[in-house]
XYZ file of C-alpha atoms in Angstrom:
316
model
C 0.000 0.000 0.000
C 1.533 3.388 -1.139
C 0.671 6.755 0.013
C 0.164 10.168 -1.543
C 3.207 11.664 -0.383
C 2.664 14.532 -2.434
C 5.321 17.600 -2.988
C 5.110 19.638 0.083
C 6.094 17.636 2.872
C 9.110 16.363 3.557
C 10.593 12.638 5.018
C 10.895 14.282 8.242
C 7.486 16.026 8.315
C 5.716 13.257 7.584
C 7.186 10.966 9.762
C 5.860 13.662 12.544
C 2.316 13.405 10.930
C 2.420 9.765 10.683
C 3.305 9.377 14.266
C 0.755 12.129 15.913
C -2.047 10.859 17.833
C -5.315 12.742 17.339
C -7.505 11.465 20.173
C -11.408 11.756 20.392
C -12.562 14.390 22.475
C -15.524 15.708 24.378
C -15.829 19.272 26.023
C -15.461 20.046 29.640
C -19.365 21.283 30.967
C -19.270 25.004 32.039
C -19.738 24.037 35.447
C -16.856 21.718 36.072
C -14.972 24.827 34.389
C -15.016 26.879 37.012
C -13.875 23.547 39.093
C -10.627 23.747 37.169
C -6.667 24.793 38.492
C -6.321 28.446 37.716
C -2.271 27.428 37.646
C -2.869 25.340 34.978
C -5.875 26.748 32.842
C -5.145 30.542 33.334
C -7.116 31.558 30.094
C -10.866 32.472 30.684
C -12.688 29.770 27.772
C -16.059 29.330 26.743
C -15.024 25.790 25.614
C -12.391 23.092 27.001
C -11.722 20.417 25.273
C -10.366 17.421 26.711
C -9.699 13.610 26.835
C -9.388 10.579 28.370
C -5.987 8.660 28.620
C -7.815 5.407 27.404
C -8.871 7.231 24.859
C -4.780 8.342 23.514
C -3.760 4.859 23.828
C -6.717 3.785 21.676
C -4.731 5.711 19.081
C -1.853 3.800 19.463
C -3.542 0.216 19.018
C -3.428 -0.530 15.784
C 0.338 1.102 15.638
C 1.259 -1.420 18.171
C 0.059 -4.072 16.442
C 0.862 -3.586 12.562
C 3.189 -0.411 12.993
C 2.739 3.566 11.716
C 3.591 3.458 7.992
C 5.450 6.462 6.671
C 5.655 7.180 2.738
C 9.668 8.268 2.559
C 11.017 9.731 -0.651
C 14.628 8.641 -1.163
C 17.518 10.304 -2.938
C 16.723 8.298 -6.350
C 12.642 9.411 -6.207
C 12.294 5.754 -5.839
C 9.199 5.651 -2.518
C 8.591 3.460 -0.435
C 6.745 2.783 3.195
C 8.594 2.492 6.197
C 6.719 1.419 9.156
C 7.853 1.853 13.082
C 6.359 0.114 16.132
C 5.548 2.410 19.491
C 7.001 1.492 22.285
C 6.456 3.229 25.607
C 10.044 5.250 26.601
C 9.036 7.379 29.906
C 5.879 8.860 31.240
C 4.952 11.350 34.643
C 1.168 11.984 35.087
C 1.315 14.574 37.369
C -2.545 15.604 38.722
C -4.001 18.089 41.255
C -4.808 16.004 43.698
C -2.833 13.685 45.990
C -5.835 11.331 47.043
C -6.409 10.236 43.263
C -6.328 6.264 43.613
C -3.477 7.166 46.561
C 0.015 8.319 45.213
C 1.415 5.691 42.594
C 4.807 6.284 41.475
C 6.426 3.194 39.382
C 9.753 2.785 37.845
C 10.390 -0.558 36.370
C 13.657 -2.283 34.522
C 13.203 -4.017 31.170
C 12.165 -7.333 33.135
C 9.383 -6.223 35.215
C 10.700 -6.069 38.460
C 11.299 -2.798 40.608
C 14.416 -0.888 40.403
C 15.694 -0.683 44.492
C 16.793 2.629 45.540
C 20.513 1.667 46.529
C 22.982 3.339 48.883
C 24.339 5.007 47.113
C 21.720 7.432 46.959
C 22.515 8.323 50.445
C 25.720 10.031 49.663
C 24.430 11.960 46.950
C 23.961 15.739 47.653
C 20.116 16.922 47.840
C 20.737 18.542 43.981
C 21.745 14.745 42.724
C 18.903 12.844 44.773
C 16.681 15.621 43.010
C 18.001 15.159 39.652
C 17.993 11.462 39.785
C 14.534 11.169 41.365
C 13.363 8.464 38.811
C 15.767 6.183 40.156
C 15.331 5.722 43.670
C 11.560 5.015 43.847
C 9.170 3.844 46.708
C 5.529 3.288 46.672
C 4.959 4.211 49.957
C 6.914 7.204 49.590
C 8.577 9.885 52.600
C 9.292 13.145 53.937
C 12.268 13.259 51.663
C 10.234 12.371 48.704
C 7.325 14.447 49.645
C 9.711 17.295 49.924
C 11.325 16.736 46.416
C 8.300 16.406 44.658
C 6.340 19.898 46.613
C 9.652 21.604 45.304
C 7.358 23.277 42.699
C 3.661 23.101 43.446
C 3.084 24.193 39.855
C 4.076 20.521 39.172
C 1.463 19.070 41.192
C 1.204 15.470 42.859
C 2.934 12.521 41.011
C 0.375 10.091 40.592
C 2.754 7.729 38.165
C 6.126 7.463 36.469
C 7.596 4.766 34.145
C 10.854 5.011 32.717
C 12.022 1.389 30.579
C 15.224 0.784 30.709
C 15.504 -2.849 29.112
C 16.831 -3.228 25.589
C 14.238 -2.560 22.429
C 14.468 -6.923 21.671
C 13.293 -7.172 25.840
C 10.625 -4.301 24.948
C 6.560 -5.032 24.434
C 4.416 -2.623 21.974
C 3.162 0.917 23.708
C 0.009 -0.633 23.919
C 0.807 -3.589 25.606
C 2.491 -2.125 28.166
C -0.144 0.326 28.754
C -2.873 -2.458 29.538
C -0.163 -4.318 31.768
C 0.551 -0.994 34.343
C -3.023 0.046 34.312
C -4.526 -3.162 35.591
C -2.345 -1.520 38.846
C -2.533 1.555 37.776
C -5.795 2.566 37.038
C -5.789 6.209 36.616
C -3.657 5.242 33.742
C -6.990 4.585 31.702
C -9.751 6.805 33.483
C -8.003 10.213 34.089
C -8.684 12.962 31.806
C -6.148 15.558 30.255
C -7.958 18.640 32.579
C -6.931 16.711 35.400
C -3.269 16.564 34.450
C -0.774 19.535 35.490
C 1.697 20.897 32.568
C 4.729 18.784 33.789
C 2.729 15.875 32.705
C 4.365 13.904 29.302
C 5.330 11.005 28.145
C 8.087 10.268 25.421
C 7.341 7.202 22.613
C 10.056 5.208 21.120
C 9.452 4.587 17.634
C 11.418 1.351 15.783
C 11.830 0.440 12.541
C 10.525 -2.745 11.352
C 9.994 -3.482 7.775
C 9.512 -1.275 4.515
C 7.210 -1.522 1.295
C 8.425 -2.725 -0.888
C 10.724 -4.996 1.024
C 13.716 -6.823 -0.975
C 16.872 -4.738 0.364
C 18.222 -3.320 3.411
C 18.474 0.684 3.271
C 20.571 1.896 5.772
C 18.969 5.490 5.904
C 16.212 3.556 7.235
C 17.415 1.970 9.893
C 16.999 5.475 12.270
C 14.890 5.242 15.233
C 13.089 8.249 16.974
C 12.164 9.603 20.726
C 8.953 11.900 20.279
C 7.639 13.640 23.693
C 4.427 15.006 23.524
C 2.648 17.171 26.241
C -0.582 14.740 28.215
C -2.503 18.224 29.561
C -5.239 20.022 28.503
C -3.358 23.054 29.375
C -1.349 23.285 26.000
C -4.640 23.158 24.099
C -5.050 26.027 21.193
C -1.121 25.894 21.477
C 0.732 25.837 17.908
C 3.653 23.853 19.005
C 4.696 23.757 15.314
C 5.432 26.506 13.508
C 5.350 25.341 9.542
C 2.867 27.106 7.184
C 1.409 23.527 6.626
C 0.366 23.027 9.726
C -1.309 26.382 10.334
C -3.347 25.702 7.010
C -4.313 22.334 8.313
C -5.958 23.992 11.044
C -8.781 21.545 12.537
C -12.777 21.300 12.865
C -14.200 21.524 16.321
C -14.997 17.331 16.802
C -12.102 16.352 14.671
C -10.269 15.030 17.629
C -7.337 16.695 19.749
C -3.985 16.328 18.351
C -0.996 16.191 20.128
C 2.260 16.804 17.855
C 5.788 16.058 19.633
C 6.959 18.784 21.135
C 10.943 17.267 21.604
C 12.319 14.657 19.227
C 15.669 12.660 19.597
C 16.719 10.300 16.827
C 19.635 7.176 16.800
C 21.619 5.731 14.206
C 20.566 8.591 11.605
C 22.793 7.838 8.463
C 22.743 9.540 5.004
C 20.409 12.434 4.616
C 16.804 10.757 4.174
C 15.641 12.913 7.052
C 17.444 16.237 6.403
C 17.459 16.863 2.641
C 13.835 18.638 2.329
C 12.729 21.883 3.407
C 15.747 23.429 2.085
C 18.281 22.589 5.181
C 15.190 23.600 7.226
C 14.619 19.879 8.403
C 18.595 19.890 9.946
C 16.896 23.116 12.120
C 14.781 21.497 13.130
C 15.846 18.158 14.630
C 18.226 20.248 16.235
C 15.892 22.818 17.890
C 13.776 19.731 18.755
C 16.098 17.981 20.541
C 17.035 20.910 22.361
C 13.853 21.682 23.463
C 13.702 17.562 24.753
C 16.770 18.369 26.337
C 15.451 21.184 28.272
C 12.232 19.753 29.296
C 13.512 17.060 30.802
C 16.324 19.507 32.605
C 13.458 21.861 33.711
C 11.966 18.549 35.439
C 15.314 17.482 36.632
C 14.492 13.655 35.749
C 17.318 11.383 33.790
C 15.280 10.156 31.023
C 17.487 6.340 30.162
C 16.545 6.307 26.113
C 17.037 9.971 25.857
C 20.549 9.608 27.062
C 21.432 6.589 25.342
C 20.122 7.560 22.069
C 22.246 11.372 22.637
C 25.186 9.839 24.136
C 25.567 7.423 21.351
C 25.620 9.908 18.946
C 28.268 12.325 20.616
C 30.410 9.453 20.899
């Protein structure tokens, strides 16, 4: 099955438009409006639209099971179909309130069983315990904890946090994983995107599987991505893109709520597949995407496992 690629976009743009949920929506009744966190919905609005987190990994179902095709162009005009499987990188739900389902905080290795917070922690100064919060996890939670994560009430109360750290072979498919935590987790299914503070994200690794048509191995191809995208209502109506495309593509109330990556990091990128269109614009931006990855996850002081693997690789 071929797509229209047609002239405009580029292999990198429509990898980003391949891979962006748009989740069904509903909007927020008036009363529950005035209900809402004034820290995180500032902007008087007639209308809020919002979602349900079942609903954004509904999106990623069939992904998970078949992969996200992508028409790519390559140097030669020949086109083809790349498709990538989703696989859940890192996630912090952050909500308003600290009784929702009692605070669940998880961070897992590749093999299911919880990381232990080890001693070494101990002799850490408070600035490294803070910055390496994801690793040295507890359930139950503590003063300490409770003080690290009040350090910024704008971020709210953690409610849950994944990180994988196993290799992609030891991985399962986004969705997968997503029905496996919530049947602990349930929040994971039933909370909306009003409910979530603006620190709340997750980041989606995106692998390569197979291309049509297949018959030879195409090392440009072979480039795996990081995409973050924002989980709260509170980026709504916010252009997080800035091409003329996009802007013209503007949607219809109903159409669904899309959420575009805000941060991308990419590994093994060979050749120039992904930079040759938009006129050297493309090499901008991966680079001002990355950066702004990069900062997010600085501004939330959390070590984010794929994000430094797939940077430090290339550096190296």
């Amino acid at each position: 099955m071929f797509f229209d690629t047609g002239s405009a976009q580029s292999n990198l743009e429509c990898f980003l438009r391949c891979t962006t949920p748009t989740v069904k929506s509903q909007f927020l009744p008036k009363s529950e409006i005035r209900n809402l966190n004034r820290l995180w919905h500032p902007w008087e609005r007639e209308k809020i639209e919002y979602f349900s987190l079942g609903d954004l990994w509904n999106c990623y179902d069939e992904w998970s099971a078949y992969g996200a095709g992508v028409p790519i162009v390559l140097n030669n005009s020949e086109t083809l179909v790349q498709y990538y499987v989703p696989y859940l990188s890192a996630i912090q739900i952050f909500t308003s309130n600290s009784s929702v389902n009692g605070l669940r905080e998880e961070t897992l290795s590749g093999d299911g069983e919880r990381d232990s917070c080890s001693d070494s922690c101990s002799d850490e100064s408070e600035s490294d315990k803070l910055w390496r919060w994801d690793a040295c996890s507890s359930e139950d939670g503590g003063s300490e904890q409770d003080s690290l994560w009040h350090v910024n009430n704008r971020l709210g109360h953690l409610y849950f946090q994944y990180f994988e750290r196993s290799t992609p072979y030891g991985r399962v498919p986004l969705m997968d994983k997503i029905n496996g935590l919530s049947r602990r987790y349930p929040g994971l299914m039933s909370l909306r995107s009003v409910d979530l503070s603006p620190a709340s994200w997750m980041a989606v690794a995106w692998y390569p599987i197979y291309h049509i048509p297949m018959g030879r191995t195409i090392k440009d191809l072979s480039t795996c991505f990081l995409t973050y995208h924002t989980l709260s209502s509170s980026f709504q109506d916010m252009d997080l893109e800035d091409d003329m495309e996009s802007r013209e593509r503007k949607r219809k109330e109903g159409d669904g709520v899309p959420l575009p990556p805000f941060g991308l990091a990419t590994y093994k990128m060979q050749g120039n597949v992904w930079v040759s269109g938009n006129c050297g614009r493309d090499q901008e931006r991966l680079l001002s995407l990355l950066s702004v990855a990069d900062s997010w996850l600085k501004q939330l002081r959390v070590q984010h496992h794929d994000f430094n693997y797939f940077t430090g690789i290339r550096r190296g």
